[in-house]
Amino acid sequence: MQIRIDHVVRHFGRHAALAGIDLHIRSGELVALLGPSGSGKTTLLRAIAGLEPVDAGQIHFGERDATTLSVQERRVGFVFQQYALFRHMSVLRNVAFGLDCRPRRSRPTRADIDARALELLARVQLADLRDRLPDQLSGGQRQRVALARAMAIDPTVLLLDEPFGALDAKVRVELRRWLRDIHDATGYTTVFVTHDQEEALELADRVVVMNAGRIEQVGTPEEIYAQPASAFVFDFVGHSNRITGRVEGGRFVAADAATSWPLPTPQADGPAQLFVRPHDLMLDAQGQGLAGTVQHLWRRANRQVLTIAIDGQPEMLELDLPLHDASSVPAAGTRVQVAARHFRVFPVAA
Amino acid sequence: MTTNEPRWLRRGLIALALAFIAFFLLLPLVAVFVEALRQGFGAYLRALQEPDAWSALKLSLLVAAIAVPANLVFGIAAAWLIAKHDFRGKALLVTLIDLPFSVSPVVSGLVYVLLFGAQGLFGPWLIEHDVRILFALPGLVLATIFVTFPFVARELIPLMQEQGRDDELAALTLGASGFQTFLRVTLPNIRWGLLYGVLLCNARAMGEFGAVSVVSGHIRGLTNTLPLHVEILYNEYEFVAAFAVATLLALLALVTLALKALLEVRHGDALAARARH
């Protein structure tokens, strides 16, 4: 089911957790809400579920105005960060809970409920563990039970709060792919919250980047990564370097530097910041780049990472070289010049 | 052993602690039973079969049977409100719940005299309508409820706070009504802690002396609870009878202690956080 969010506002005291959110989630889409803690992403997720009231704005499920509907009426499948499994019930009864709670006239028979719950457990590959208690499961298994439980009510939308936050790295990657498979097989419209950009970019059809209660950018993972709409998005999604300076006559001039770089697209003159990914930086032998001194060398998997203090810049640059260039890696203390293949320049409010 | 005190000091301290426990905890308990059985088992049984002793026992059970369920309901309601909701004046409410612990029980009893006594706030109205609160069952129950109020709430608040609200919210998203959520999720989550609180509440309700003494009027066979009856017998130099009745209270204490220990061993992880410290 498609979900439309119009001008949604939510305040906690004087702090605006959601400062006017407009978002359209298409039916069957897998959407990531990405942002640092305090960006409002979890508040937005809870507002969609009806767990958090909104101060202004509307939320539509399909054509239906859901803004004033109760949690129960919205029929969302919500997976909590700590799973919130009922600790005194078996895995099977946890999954069956939504059906067990239906009013008598619309409740299936006990046998039908159990069959349906078992079918869902089979889908999440946990049918063998039907009689276990949640305490007796691993984190990844609990996560899957929570998802099966949420799907048991045939939800209008699946909402997941930091679904992989409590898991170790290896299980995380496995479950991520597995969630994608489940989504593709069931077709449920799915929204999940994460602060991990890698997770959002790998898993989602579209990524919503949030900051300070606002949406910074909505786009496919490729768009978010390759064409960040703001300095915040560039900085938050992937590694980035920042060079302060100004735009003058279609060129970016770094502070205290003799060289300037032509802008890919025209921009108004004024103070600005240049953002560049570590792998888009290179050492420049022609003497056209920014001058600086190599500070440290780091090995990272199959890469060589250099940190370079650029003359007149407050922040060090991180430069990422493929390891086959290792023969030409300068030693610490060497004076070098740095150039960039791709970069983006965002104006700084004066 | 990481300490380097001399052996005689360690042994000495252990012996001192054991002697202390024996003298202050074990000896009185043994004394109660020894005194009660001083004139033989027959005398002991006869003392318990006294009509006044019987009625004191029945009254104590009756008071507890009303006060404990009442505090069970109040305690759950208060703990639920405090642990699962945010509202103004929450800190004040938490302090108020502790009030019966910090106020002398005699004062709590006197408050009821001031409210319901003949010269009290509601006294004239009560007399006019022929309602008896003081020196009758209602007064005993009120005083007992007041004194034992914190036990259930105190046990449940930290437990419910630690468990958080997610379980209840999850139940709501799955379509459960508020009542279903309470019955199927909240209550099972707190059941052992609740039992623990009820146990302590009951022990105190049956054993309460101060507040009950003020409101009771000590009418034999009518408003005497077990602890009050013990005192009366003792003051009348009926030592065997006094200790015989006291053994009932001591047995109650032992049963409570045993159940409490059992709960802590079997379900320590489902009790309030302090059980784990």
XYZ file of C-alpha atoms in Angstrom:
627
model
C 0.000 0.000 0.000
C 1.295 3.444 -0.826
C 1.889 5.916 1.987
C 1.715 9.667 1.644
C 3.101 11.944 4.324
C 2.191 15.621 4.078
C 3.754 18.426 6.155
C 4.066 16.263 9.242
C 5.314 18.126 12.312
C 6.136 16.731 15.731
C 7.581 18.683 18.664
C 9.124 17.374 21.875
C 8.834 20.398 24.115
C 10.442 23.133 22.034
C 12.558 20.759 20.001
C 11.155 19.948 16.554
C 11.736 16.218 16.046
C 9.899 16.429 12.718
C 9.952 19.896 11.169
C 7.603 19.487 8.224
C 8.072 16.137 6.469
C 6.718 15.454 2.974
C 7.293 11.972 1.639
C 5.610 9.640 -0.793
C 6.322 5.932 -0.393
C 5.206 3.844 -3.337
C 3.400 0.556 -2.986
C 5.760 -2.393 -2.693
C 8.816 -0.202 -2.247
C 11.690 -0.863 0.167
C 12.631 2.489 1.654
C 15.409 3.370 4.097
C 15.182 6.299 6.483
C 18.834 7.227 6.955
C 20.239 9.778 9.357
C 22.325 10.356 12.464
C 20.764 9.898 15.907
C 18.369 12.735 16.663
C 17.590 13.317 12.995
C 13.948 12.324 13.509
C 14.016 9.098 11.500
C 12.678 6.906 14.290
C 10.055 9.512 15.213
C 8.878 9.474 11.595
C 8.678 5.673 11.589
C 6.680 5.700 14.832
C 4.411 8.415 13.471
C 3.613 6.231 10.467
C 2.811 3.365 12.860
C 0.644 5.571 15.062
C 2.932 4.997 18.059
C 3.781 8.693 18.035
C 1.073 11.349 17.541
C 1.734 14.186 15.102
C 1.170 17.866 15.920
C 0.311 18.832 12.352
C 0.090 17.296 8.901
C -1.497 14.172 7.441
C -0.537 10.581 6.849
C -2.469 8.674 4.179
C -2.447 4.901 3.733
C -3.582 4.559 0.137
C -6.599 6.844 -0.154
C -7.455 6.557 3.519
C -6.514 9.319 5.958
C -4.712 7.418 8.715
C -3.662 10.448 10.760
C -6.254 9.937 13.469
C -6.486 6.154 13.277
C -5.381 4.179 16.332
C -2.363 1.896 16.257
C -4.610 -1.155 15.992
C -6.640 0.315 13.128
C -3.520 1.062 11.095
C -2.524 -2.618 11.089
C 1.180 -1.986 10.610
C 3.794 -4.666 11.081
C 6.319 -3.052 13.405
C 9.641 -4.673 14.247
C 11.196 -3.065 17.304
C 14.895 -2.483 17.677
C 15.103 -4.920 20.598
C 12.420 -7.098 18.922
C 10.011 -6.873 21.911
C 9.175 -10.573 21.720
C 6.805 -11.739 24.442
C 9.212 -13.560 26.747
C 6.680 -15.902 28.332
C 5.314 -17.198 25.021
C 6.771 -19.809 22.694
C 8.034 -18.728 19.306
C 4.873 -20.104 17.706
C 2.535 -18.212 20.085
C 4.524 -15.036 19.509
C 3.947 -15.312 15.788
C 0.301 -16.247 16.324
C -0.318 -13.373 18.755
C -1.925 -10.994 16.262
C -4.389 -13.671 15.157
C -5.026 -14.870 18.725
C -6.083 -11.344 19.657
C -8.672 -10.935 16.929
C -12.277 -10.549 18.097
C -14.038 -13.898 18.136
C -16.150 -13.395 15.035
C -13.154 -12.669 12.776
C -10.742 -15.036 14.491
C -9.708 -18.145 12.552
C -9.883 -21.481 14.348
C -6.990 -22.421 16.573
C -5.808 -24.981 14.029
C -5.867 -22.387 11.236
C -3.997 -19.866 13.366
C -1.292 -22.389 14.219
C -1.001 -23.480 10.597
C -0.605 -19.873 9.462
C 1.994 -19.133 12.169
C 3.926 -22.260 11.271
C 3.883 -21.312 7.606
C 5.418 -17.928 8.487
C 8.004 -19.582 10.711
C 8.908 -21.846 7.808
C 9.315 -18.774 5.624
C 11.836 -17.316 8.090
C 13.436 -20.786 8.411
C 12.599 -21.240 12.078
C 9.882 -23.908 12.002
C 12.106 -26.226 14.076
C 12.248 -23.731 16.915
C 8.478 -23.282 17.274
C 8.379 -24.371 20.920
C 11.414 -22.413 22.123
C 11.128 -19.324 24.304
C 12.619 -16.063 22.990
C 15.389 -16.275 25.612
C 16.634 -19.439 23.992
C 17.199 -17.820 20.586
C 20.146 -15.958 19.117
C 19.811 -12.306 18.145
C 19.380 -13.104 14.468
C 16.722 -15.713 15.219
C 14.802 -13.287 17.431
C 14.890 -10.752 14.653
C 13.372 -13.266 12.254
C 10.659 -14.256 14.747
C 9.800 -10.576 15.187
C 9.485 -10.205 11.434
C 7.306 -13.320 11.119
C 5.109 -12.008 13.943
C 4.712 -8.671 12.168
C 3.826 -10.373 8.876
C 1.209 -12.596 10.537
C -1.343 -9.776 10.603
C -0.958 -9.230 6.845
C 0.204 -5.661 7.495
C -0.529 -2.645 5.330
C 3.141 -1.755 5.662
C 6.195 -3.273 7.368
C 8.113 -0.866 9.581
C 11.491 -1.838 11.004
C 13.368 0.229 13.584
C 17.153 -0.282 13.242
C 16.531 -3.904 12.250
C 20.201 -4.911 12.305
C 21.421 -2.596 15.037
C 21.737 -5.234 17.752
C 23.488 -7.867 15.644
C 27.137 -8.610 15.019
C 28.673 -7.696 11.685
C 28.510 -11.067 9.946
C 24.890 -11.862 10.881
C 24.040 -8.329 9.895
C 25.095 -8.743 6.290
C 23.374 -12.135 6.018
C 20.111 -10.841 7.424
C 20.246 -7.791 5.204
C 20.284 -9.901 2.045
C 17.687 -12.201 3.558
C 15.362 -9.263 4.317
C 15.681 -8.150 0.714
C 14.639 -11.655 -0.420
C 11.660 -11.689 1.945
C 10.615 -8.282 0.684
C 10.851 -9.337 -2.947
C 8.900 -12.546 -2.241
C 6.078 -10.945 -0.237
C 5.868 -7.526 -1.880
C 5.050 -5.721 1.368
C 5.721 -2.000 1.332
C 8.642 -1.774 3.754
C 10.241 1.137 5.574
C 13.292 0.690 7.784
C 15.309 3.065 9.883
C 19.087 2.965 9.982
C 22.055 5.148 10.806
C 24.345 2.947 8.709
C 24.698 4.383 5.215
C 26.163 1.166 3.849
C 23.065 -0.733 4.984
C 20.734 1.844 3.436
C 22.586 1.972 0.132
C 22.852 -1.798 -0.221
C 19.318 -2.752 0.775
C 16.878 -0.008 -0.195
C 15.119 0.884 -3.441
C 15.116 4.465 -2.280
C 16.901 6.219 0.531
C 15.509 9.137 2.536
C 18.348 11.073 4.165
C 17.197 12.956 7.268
C 18.876 15.598 9.373
C 17.557 17.694 12.266
C 13.905 16.804 11.644
C 14.029 17.487 7.913
C 14.490 15.471 4.753
C 17.776 16.382 3.073
C 17.367 14.206 0.012
C 15.247 11.381 -1.370
C 16.648 9.218 -4.123
C 17.927 5.878 -5.295
C 21.153 4.710 -3.635
C 23.048 5.663 -6.825
C 21.637 9.192 -6.783
C 22.324 9.652 -3.108
C 25.905 8.519 -3.471
C 26.793 10.096 -6.804
C 24.752 13.301 -6.651
C 24.399 14.343 -3.034
C 21.999 17.276 -2.835
C 23.644 18.953 0.118
C 26.880 19.166 2.044
C 25.210 17.146 4.811
C 24.328 14.261 2.503
C 27.799 14.207 0.964
C 29.379 14.146 4.379
C 27.027 11.579 5.876
C 26.885 9.113 3.001
C 30.304 7.572 2.471
C 33.697 8.889 3.472
C 34.377 12.460 2.537
C 36.944 15.219 2.761
C 36.081 18.870 3.218
C 38.120 21.796 1.906
C 37.075 25.309 2.834
C 37.475 28.220 0.459
C 35.380 30.300 -1.903
C 33.891 30.330 -5.385
C 35.304 33.023 -7.647
C 34.500 33.358 -11.328
C 33.466 29.747 -11.826
C 36.470 28.325 -9.980
C 36.916 27.001 -6.456
C 39.783 28.633 -4.596
C 40.946 26.846 -1.463
C 41.798 29.096 1.480
C 45.453 30.200 1.449
C 46.167 28.319 -1.769
C 47.627 29.496 -5.040
C 45.791 26.956 -7.176
C 42.115 26.862 -8.071
C 39.910 24.187 -9.640
C 37.247 24.808 -12.307
C 33.683 24.006 -11.187
C 31.765 21.320 -13.115
C 28.604 23.441 -13.012
C 28.423 27.237 -12.636
C 27.828 28.598 -9.131
C 27.472 32.036 -7.589
C 30.571 33.591 -6.020
C 30.944 33.425 -2.243
C 32.277 31.326 0.615
C 31.995 27.604 -0.112
C 33.094 24.143 0.870
C 34.421 21.509 -1.483
C 33.602 17.865 -0.765
C 35.543 15.010 -2.283
C 35.643 11.257 -1.656
C 39.029 9.808 -0.592
C 39.188 7.601 -3.699
C 38.561 10.625 -5.949
C 41.756 12.288 -4.707
C 45.117 11.606 -6.317
C 48.697 12.642 -5.949
C 49.584 15.186 -8.631
C 53.106 15.195 -10.015
C 52.507 18.170 -12.328
C 52.327 20.638 -9.470
C 48.724 21.742 -10.171
C 47.200 20.568 -6.896
C 46.918 21.652 -3.303
C 50.212 21.583 -1.457
C 50.515 19.676 1.814
C 52.543 17.287 3.928
C 51.924 13.547 4.321
C 51.138 12.818 7.984
C 50.266 9.133 8.273
C 50.010 6.025 6.168
C 47.355 3.372 6.886
C 46.733 0.003 5.345
C 43.019 -0.687 4.859
C 42.156 -4.129 3.386
C 43.634 -3.890 -0.094
C 43.993 -0.120 -0.091
C 46.588 2.368 1.036
C 45.220 5.383 2.878
C 47.195 8.579 3.384
C 46.310 11.463 5.632
C 47.661 14.748 4.367
C 47.756 18.121 6.113
C 46.972 20.682 3.405
C 48.543 24.108 3.927
C 46.021 26.521 5.422
C 43.217 23.933 5.873
C 41.816 23.092 9.331
C 40.980 19.476 8.452
C 43.316 16.798 7.144
C 42.570 15.136 3.835
C 42.210 11.415 3.513
C 43.460 9.987 0.272
C 42.720 6.429 -0.778
C 45.044 4.728 -3.278
C 44.667 1.272 -4.807
C 47.450 -0.930 -3.475
C 49.036 -1.585 -6.870
C 50.275 1.997 -6.766
C 52.061 1.187 -3.527
C 55.506 1.600 -5.095
C 54.822 5.305 -5.561
C 53.443 5.928 -2.054
C 55.337 8.802 -0.448
C 56.717 8.456 3.067
C 55.398 10.431 6.014
C 56.754 13.976 6.045
C 57.009 14.214 2.248
C 55.690 17.370 0.581
C 53.057 16.457 -2.027
C 50.430 18.018 -4.253
C 46.866 16.691 -4.343
C 44.346 16.878 -7.178
C 40.738 15.658 -7.431
C 38.928 13.690 -10.156
C 35.384 14.431 -8.966
C 34.194 16.814 -6.320
C 31.186 18.904 -5.377
C 31.084 22.422 -4.045
C 28.337 23.663 -1.739
C 27.919 27.311 -0.736
C 28.339 28.147 2.948
C 25.791 30.464 4.517
C 27.772 33.567 5.506
C 41.800 -14.954 49.366
C 43.114 -11.555 48.431
C 43.087 -9.998 51.893
C 46.046 -10.426 54.196
C 44.433 -10.086 57.627
C 45.701 -12.653 60.095
C 43.699 -15.836 60.374
C 42.604 -15.205 63.974
C 41.037 -11.897 62.918
C 39.100 -13.456 60.067
C 37.867 -16.301 62.250
C 37.020 -13.874 65.009
C 34.937 -11.683 62.738
C 33.070 -14.659 61.319
C 32.353 -15.935 64.812
C 31.159 -12.498 65.855
C 28.766 -12.286 62.906
C 27.404 -15.761 63.610
C 26.936 -14.954 67.275
C 25.143 -11.766 66.327
C 22.769 -13.604 63.997
C 22.122 -16.303 66.586
C 21.473 -13.822 69.342
C 19.269 -11.338 67.485
C 17.503 -13.491 64.901
C 17.566 -17.140 65.847
C 17.265 -16.943 69.623
C 14.015 -14.907 69.690
C 12.449 -17.264 67.176
C 13.397 -20.299 69.244
C 12.251 -18.513 72.400
C 8.795 -17.979 70.949
C 8.334 -21.684 70.370
C 9.955 -22.730 73.673
C 7.734 -20.393 75.683
C 4.637 -21.483 73.778
C 5.336 -25.159 74.513
C 6.526 -24.634 78.107
C 3.425 -26.281 79.574
C 3.252 -28.973 76.988
C 1.636 -29.421 73.611
C -1.836 -29.773 75.099
C -1.693 -26.366 76.738
C -0.403 -24.940 73.472
C -3.333 -26.351 71.520
C -5.834 -25.230 74.153
C -4.466 -21.687 73.955
C -4.978 -21.687 70.201
C -8.536 -22.977 70.579
C -9.577 -20.063 72.771
C -12.548 -18.324 71.082
C -10.797 -14.943 71.344
C -7.659 -16.318 69.722
C -9.769 -17.868 66.989
C -11.624 -14.653 66.289
C -8.319 -12.724 66.265
C -6.952 -15.162 63.698
C -10.092 -14.910 61.586
C -10.051 -11.122 61.806
C -6.401 -10.951 60.765
C -7.095 -13.220 57.813
C -10.134 -11.173 56.863
C -8.258 -7.871 57.038
C -5.444 -9.296 54.925
C -7.947 -10.821 52.514
C -9.341 -7.348 51.844
C -6.206 -5.212 52.141
C -3.877 -7.375 50.037
C -6.105 -7.620 46.936
C -6.831 -3.899 47.243
C -3.115 -3.131 47.289
C -2.556 -5.591 44.482
C -4.879 -3.534 42.297
C -3.601 -0.156 43.540
C -0.002 -1.306 43.251
C -0.361 -2.515 39.669
C -2.230 0.642 38.697
C 0.341 2.946 40.305
C 3.324 1.043 38.925
C 1.797 0.915 35.457
C 1.110 4.642 35.535
C 4.597 5.500 36.747
C 6.591 3.039 34.659
C 4.777 3.298 31.348
C 3.664 6.927 31.198
C 5.156 10.391 31.492
C 3.163 13.070 33.244
C 3.612 16.093 35.443
C 3.957 15.357 39.127
C 5.339 11.843 38.564
C 8.200 12.390 41.009
C 5.732 13.607 43.611
C 3.600 10.492 43.168
C 6.647 8.252 43.598
C 7.473 10.074 46.838
C 3.891 9.740 48.038
C 3.936 5.995 47.475
C 6.884 5.798 49.873
C 5.099 7.857 52.505
C 3.776 4.872 54.504
C 7.382 3.634 54.839
C 8.655 6.909 56.214
C 5.771 7.723 58.538
C 5.475 5.957 61.896
C 2.526 3.522 61.734
C 1.126 5.090 64.915
C 0.864 8.395 63.096
C -0.923 6.717 60.187
C -3.423 5.295 62.682
C -3.905 8.667 64.316
C -4.663 10.238 60.942
C -7.665 7.925 60.640
C -8.790 8.852 64.144
C -8.581 12.516 63.151
C -10.604 11.843 60.040
C -13.203 9.371 61.243
C -13.221 9.738 65.043
C -16.239 11.195 66.878
C -14.494 14.571 67.002
C -12.890 14.057 63.571
C -13.494 15.676 60.237
C -16.141 13.193 59.069
C -17.102 12.069 62.585
C -20.465 13.842 62.984
C -21.595 12.818 59.507
C -20.637 9.197 60.154
C -22.469 9.123 63.482
C -25.543 10.649 61.892
C -25.596 7.985 59.206
C -24.657 5.221 61.617
C -21.501 4.223 59.770
C -18.787 2.708 61.932
C -15.231 3.027 60.706
C -13.118 3.450 63.792
C -13.051 0.526 66.258
C -14.503 -1.666 63.527
C -13.427 -3.658 60.488
C -13.359 -0.730 58.014
C -10.864 1.171 60.174
C -8.605 -1.854 60.487
C -8.710 -2.434 56.749
C -8.020 1.241 55.942
C -5.072 1.428 58.311
C -3.660 -1.832 56.955
C -4.048 -0.751 53.341
C -2.246 2.489 54.089
C 0.666 0.861 55.867
C 1.148 -1.909 53.285
C 0.551 0.180 50.186
C 4.193 0.498 49.033
C 5.040 -3.218 48.920
C 3.462 -4.142 45.601
C 4.115 -0.795 43.887
C 7.760 -0.677 45.073
C 8.425 -4.116 43.663
C 6.717 -3.482 40.341
C 7.937 0.026 39.450
C 11.614 -0.819 38.849
C 10.641 -4.083 37.165
C 8.238 -2.411 34.756
C 10.630 0.442 34.117
C 13.353 -2.019 33.223
C 11.051 -3.921 30.869
C 10.116 -0.720 29.038
C 7.081 -0.111 26.886
C 8.016 -1.924 23.693
C 6.247 -5.185 24.564
C 2.963 -3.364 25.100
C 3.409 -1.262 21.958
C 4.197 -4.398 19.969
C 0.971 -5.992 21.220
C -0.982 -2.881 20.166
C 0.518 -2.884 16.661
C -0.523 -6.531 16.370
C -4.110 -5.487 17.010
C -4.521 -6.310 20.706
C -6.867 -4.084 22.692
C -5.611 -2.295 25.794
C -7.205 -4.919 28.007
C -5.829 -7.832 25.990
C -2.401 -6.232 26.126
C -2.585 -5.958 29.891
C -3.857 -9.486 30.358
C -1.633 -11.269 27.852
C 1.564 -9.214 27.932
C 1.910 -6.879 30.926
C 0.599 -9.242 33.580
C 2.630 -12.301 32.528
C 5.742 -10.125 32.351
C 5.370 -9.042 35.966
C 3.807 -12.164 37.477
C 6.751 -13.267 39.641
C 7.536 -9.774 40.805
C 3.864 -9.335 41.615
C 3.779 -12.534 43.642
C 6.877 -11.372 45.504
C 5.282 -8.027 46.319
C 2.028 -9.666 47.407
C 3.926 -12.024 49.691
C 5.669 -9.179 51.495
C 2.464 -7.147 51.549
C 0.580 -10.040 53.119
C 3.230 -10.652 55.780
C 3.095 -7.028 56.799
C -0.713 -6.879 56.665
C -1.031 -9.799 59.083
C 1.752 -8.564 61.332
C 0.935 -4.846 61.467
C 0.658 -3.567 65.018
C 1.043 0.210 65.364
C -1.535 1.685 63.014
C -4.023 -1.081 63.692
C -3.585 -0.663 67.449
C -4.671 2.974 67.249
C -7.844 2.363 65.233
C -8.844 -0.991 66.698
C -10.142 -0.104 70.175
C -8.974 -3.577 71.338
C -12.460 -5.054 71.651
C -11.862 -8.718 72.375
C -13.416 -11.119 69.959
C -14.410 -8.220 67.711
C -11.591 -5.877 66.712
C -8.513 -7.702 67.971
C -6.114 -8.889 65.308
C -3.428 -11.460 66.044
C -0.651 -9.032 67.013
C -3.035 -7.053 69.231
C -4.248 -10.238 70.849
C -0.674 -11.257 71.625
C -0.094 -7.967 73.363
C -3.278 -8.219 75.445
C -2.498 -11.759 76.554
C 1.038 -10.781 77.399
C -0.099 -7.814 79.462
C -2.406 -10.164 81.354
C 0.541 -12.473 82.160
C -0.937 -15.245 80.000
C 2.513 -16.076 78.710
C 1.799 -19.485 77.232
C -1.270 -18.201 75.420
C 0.568 -15.084 74.226
C 3.464 -17.099 72.830
C 1.155 -19.710 71.381
C -0.607 -17.054 69.336
C 2.757 -15.523 68.527
C 3.879 -18.825 67.008
C 1.191 -18.371 64.379
C 2.770 -15.082 63.360
C 6.238 -16.625 63.501
C 5.103 -19.503 61.281
C 3.640 -17.028 58.833
C 6.989 -15.246 58.773
C 8.841 -18.513 58.138
C 6.500 -19.531 55.323
C 6.835 -16.061 53.784
C 10.609 -16.270 54.043
C 10.688 -19.723 52.451
C 8.437 -18.693 49.552
C 10.440 -15.506 49.082
C 13.712 -17.453 48.933
C 12.164 -19.932 46.516
C 11.012 -17.113 44.246
C 14.433 -15.509 44.324
C 16.137 -18.757 43.387
C 13.677 -19.837 40.710
C 12.694 -16.522 39.183
C 15.349 -14.042 40.327
C 15.727 -12.706 36.788
C 12.015 -11.875 36.637
C 12.053 -9.885 39.884
C 12.906 -6.235 40.278
C 16.471 -5.190 39.518
C 17.468 -5.107 43.179
C 17.164 -8.880 43.468
C 20.150 -9.144 41.139
C 22.432 -6.719 42.928
